[in-house]
PDB file of C-alpha atoms in Angstrom:
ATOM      1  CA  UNK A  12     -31.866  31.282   0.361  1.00 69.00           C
ATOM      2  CA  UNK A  13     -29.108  29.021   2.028  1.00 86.00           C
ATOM      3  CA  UNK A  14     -30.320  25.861   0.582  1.00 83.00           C
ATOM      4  CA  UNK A  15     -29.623  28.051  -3.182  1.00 85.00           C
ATOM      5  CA  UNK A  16     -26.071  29.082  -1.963  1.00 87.00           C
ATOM      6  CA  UNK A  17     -25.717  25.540  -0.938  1.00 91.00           C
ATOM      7  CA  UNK A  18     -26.296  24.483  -4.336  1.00 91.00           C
ATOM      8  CA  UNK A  19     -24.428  27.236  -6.643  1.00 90.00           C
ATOM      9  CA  UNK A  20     -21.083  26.207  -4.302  1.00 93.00           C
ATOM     10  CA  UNK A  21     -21.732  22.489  -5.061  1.00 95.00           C
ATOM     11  CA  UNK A  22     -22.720  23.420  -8.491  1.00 95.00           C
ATOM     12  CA  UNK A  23     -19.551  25.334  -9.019  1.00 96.00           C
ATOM     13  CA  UNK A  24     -17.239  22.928  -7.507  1.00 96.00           C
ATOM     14  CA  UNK A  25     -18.548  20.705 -10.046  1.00 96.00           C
ATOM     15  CA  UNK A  26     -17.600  23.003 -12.662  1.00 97.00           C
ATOM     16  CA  UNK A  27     -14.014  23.386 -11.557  1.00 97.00           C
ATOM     17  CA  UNK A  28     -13.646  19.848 -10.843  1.00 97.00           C
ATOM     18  CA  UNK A  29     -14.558  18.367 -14.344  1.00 96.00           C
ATOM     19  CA  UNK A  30     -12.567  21.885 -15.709  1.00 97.00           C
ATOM     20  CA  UNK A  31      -9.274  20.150 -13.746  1.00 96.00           C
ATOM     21  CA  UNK A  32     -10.619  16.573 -15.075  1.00 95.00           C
ATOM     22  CA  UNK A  33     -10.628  17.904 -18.454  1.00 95.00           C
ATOM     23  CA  UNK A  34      -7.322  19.418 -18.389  1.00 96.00           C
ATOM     24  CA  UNK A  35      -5.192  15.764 -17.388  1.00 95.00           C
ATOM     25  CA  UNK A  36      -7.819  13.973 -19.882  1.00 94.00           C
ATOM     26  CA  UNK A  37      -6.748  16.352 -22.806  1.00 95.00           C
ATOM     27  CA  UNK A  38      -2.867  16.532 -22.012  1.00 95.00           C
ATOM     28  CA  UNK A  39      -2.355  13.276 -21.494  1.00 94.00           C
ATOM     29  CA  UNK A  40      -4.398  12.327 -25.263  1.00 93.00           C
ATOM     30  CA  UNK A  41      -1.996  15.376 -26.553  1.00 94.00           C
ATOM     31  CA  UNK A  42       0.873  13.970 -24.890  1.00 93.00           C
ATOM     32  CA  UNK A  43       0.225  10.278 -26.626  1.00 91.00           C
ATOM     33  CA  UNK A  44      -1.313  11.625 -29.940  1.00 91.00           C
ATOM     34  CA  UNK A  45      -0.044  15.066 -30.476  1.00 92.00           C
ATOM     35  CA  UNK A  46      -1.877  18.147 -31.335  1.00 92.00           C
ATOM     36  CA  UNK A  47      -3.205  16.582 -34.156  1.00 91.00           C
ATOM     37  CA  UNK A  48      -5.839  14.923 -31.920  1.00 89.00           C
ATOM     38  CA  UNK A  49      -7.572  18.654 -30.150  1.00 91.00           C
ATOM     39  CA  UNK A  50     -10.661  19.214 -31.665  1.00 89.00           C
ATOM     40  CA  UNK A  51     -10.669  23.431 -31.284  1.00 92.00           C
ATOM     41  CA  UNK A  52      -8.590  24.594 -33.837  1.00 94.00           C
ATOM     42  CA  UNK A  53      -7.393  28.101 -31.887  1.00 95.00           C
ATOM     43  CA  UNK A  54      -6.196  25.836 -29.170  1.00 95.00           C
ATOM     44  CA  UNK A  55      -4.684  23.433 -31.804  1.00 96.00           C
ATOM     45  CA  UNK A  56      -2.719  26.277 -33.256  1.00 96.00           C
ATOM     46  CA  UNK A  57      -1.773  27.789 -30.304  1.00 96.00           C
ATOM     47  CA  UNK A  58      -0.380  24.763 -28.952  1.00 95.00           C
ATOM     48  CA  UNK A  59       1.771  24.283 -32.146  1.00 95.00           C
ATOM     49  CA  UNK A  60       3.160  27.501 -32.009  1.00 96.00           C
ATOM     50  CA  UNK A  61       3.531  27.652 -28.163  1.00 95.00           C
ATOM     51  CA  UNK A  62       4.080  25.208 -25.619  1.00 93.00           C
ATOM     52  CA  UNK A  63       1.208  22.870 -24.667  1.00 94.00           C
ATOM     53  CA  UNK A  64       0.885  22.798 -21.291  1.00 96.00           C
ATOM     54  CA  UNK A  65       1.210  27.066 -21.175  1.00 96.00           C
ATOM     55  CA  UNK A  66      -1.934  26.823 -23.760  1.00 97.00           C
ATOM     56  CA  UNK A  67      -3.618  24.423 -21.891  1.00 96.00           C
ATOM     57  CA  UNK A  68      -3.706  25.662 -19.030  1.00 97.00           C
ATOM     58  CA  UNK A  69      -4.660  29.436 -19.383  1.00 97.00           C
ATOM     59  CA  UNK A  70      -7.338  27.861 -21.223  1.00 97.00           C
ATOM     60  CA  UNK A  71      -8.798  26.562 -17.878  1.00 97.00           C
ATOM     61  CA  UNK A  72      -7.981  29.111 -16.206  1.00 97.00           C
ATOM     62  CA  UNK A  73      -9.743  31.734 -18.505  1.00 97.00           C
ATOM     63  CA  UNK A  74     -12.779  29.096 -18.216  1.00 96.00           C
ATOM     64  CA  UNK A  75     -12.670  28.488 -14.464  1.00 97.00           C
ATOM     65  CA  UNK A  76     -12.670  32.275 -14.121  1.00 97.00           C
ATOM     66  CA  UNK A  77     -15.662  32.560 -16.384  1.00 96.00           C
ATOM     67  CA  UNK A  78     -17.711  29.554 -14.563  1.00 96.00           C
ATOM     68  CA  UNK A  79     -16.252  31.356 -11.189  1.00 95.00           C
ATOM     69  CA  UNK A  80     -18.036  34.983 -12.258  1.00 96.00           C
ATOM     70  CA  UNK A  81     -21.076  33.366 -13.136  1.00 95.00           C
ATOM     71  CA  UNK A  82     -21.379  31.927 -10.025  1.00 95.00           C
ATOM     72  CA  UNK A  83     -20.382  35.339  -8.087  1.00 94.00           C
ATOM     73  CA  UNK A  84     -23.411  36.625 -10.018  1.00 95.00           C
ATOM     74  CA  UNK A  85     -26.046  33.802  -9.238  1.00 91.00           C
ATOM     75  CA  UNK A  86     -26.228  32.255 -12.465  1.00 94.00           C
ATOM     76  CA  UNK A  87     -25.776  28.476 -11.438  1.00 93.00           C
ATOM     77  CA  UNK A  88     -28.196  27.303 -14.086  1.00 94.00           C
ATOM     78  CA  UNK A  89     -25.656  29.046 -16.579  1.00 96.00           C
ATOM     79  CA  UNK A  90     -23.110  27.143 -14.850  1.00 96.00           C
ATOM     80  CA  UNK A  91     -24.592  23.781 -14.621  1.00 96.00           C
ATOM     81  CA  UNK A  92     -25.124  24.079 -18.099  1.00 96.00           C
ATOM     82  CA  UNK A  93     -21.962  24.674 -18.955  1.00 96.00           C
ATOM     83  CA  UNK A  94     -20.527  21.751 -16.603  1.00 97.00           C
ATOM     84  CA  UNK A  95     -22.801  19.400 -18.132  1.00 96.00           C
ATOM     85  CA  UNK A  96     -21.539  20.443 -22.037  1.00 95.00           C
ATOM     86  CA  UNK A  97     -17.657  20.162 -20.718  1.00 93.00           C
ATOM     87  CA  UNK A  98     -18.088  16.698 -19.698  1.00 94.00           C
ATOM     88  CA  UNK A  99     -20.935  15.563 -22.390  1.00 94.00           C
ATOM     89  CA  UNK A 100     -18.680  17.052 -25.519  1.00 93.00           C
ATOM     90  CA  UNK A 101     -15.111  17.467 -23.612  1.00 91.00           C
ATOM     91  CA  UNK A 102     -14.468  14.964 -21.230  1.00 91.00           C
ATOM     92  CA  UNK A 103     -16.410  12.045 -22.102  1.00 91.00           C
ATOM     93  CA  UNK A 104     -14.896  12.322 -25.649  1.00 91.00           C
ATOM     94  CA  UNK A 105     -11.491  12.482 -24.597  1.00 90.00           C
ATOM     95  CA  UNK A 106     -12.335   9.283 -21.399  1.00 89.00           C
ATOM     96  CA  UNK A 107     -13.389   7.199 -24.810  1.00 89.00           C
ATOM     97  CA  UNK A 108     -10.086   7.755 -26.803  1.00 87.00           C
ATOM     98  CA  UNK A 109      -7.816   7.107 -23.706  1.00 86.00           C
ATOM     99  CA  UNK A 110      -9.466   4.256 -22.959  1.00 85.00           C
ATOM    100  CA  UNK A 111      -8.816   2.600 -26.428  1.00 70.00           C
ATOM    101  CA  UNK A 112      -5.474   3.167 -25.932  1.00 61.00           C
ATOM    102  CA  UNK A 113      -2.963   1.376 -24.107  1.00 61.00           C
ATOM    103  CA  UNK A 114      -1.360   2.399 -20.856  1.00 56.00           C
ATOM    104  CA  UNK A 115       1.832   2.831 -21.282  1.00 49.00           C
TER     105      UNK A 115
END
C-alpha cells in the first residue's frame, strides 16, 4: 500500500510538472507566433477575445485540478495516461516548433 501512494504522488507530480512545462512551452510559441499557432480552437478563441495569459492559465489550472482529483481518488493509471498524452501531443509538439525558431 505505501509503495502505491509512493507512486500516485510521483505520478502526479509528473502530471503537474509537464502541466507547468506545457504552459511556458505554449505562451512563449503564442507570444512569438500569435494565436494563430494553438491547435484547440476554444482556447484559440478565447484567447482572441480575452487576454492570453488569463486563458492560459485557468486552462491549467482547470486541468491540474482534474489530474489532482483523480489522484485524490486513486486513479494514477488515469493520470499517467493523461501525463503521457500532454507531453506526447502537447508538449513535444510545441518543444519541436520552438526549437526551429530562433531565440530571440
Amino acid at each position: 500500500m505505501r509503495a502505491q501512494k509512493i507512486i500516485g504522488n510521483i505520478t502526479v507530480t509528473c502530471f503537474i510538472i509537464v502541466q507547468l512545462l506545457d504552459w511556458l512551452a505554449t505562451y512563449h510559441g503564442l507570444t512569438l507566433f500569435g494565436t494563430s499557432v494553438e491547435a484547440n480552437p476554444l482556447l484559440r478563441t478565447l484567447m482572441e477575445r480575452y487576454d492570453i495569459i488569463l486563458v492560459l492559465t485557468t486552462a491549467k489550472v482547470i486541468a491540474t485540478i482534474a489530474g489532482s482529483l483523480l489522484h485524490f481518488f486513486q486513479r494514477h493509471l488515469a493520470v499517467a495516461g493523461l501525463t503521457m498524452v500532454y507531453t506526447i501531443f502537447a508538449l513535444l509538439p510545441w518543444l519541436k516548433v520552438l526549437s526551429l525558431s530562433p531565440a530571440f
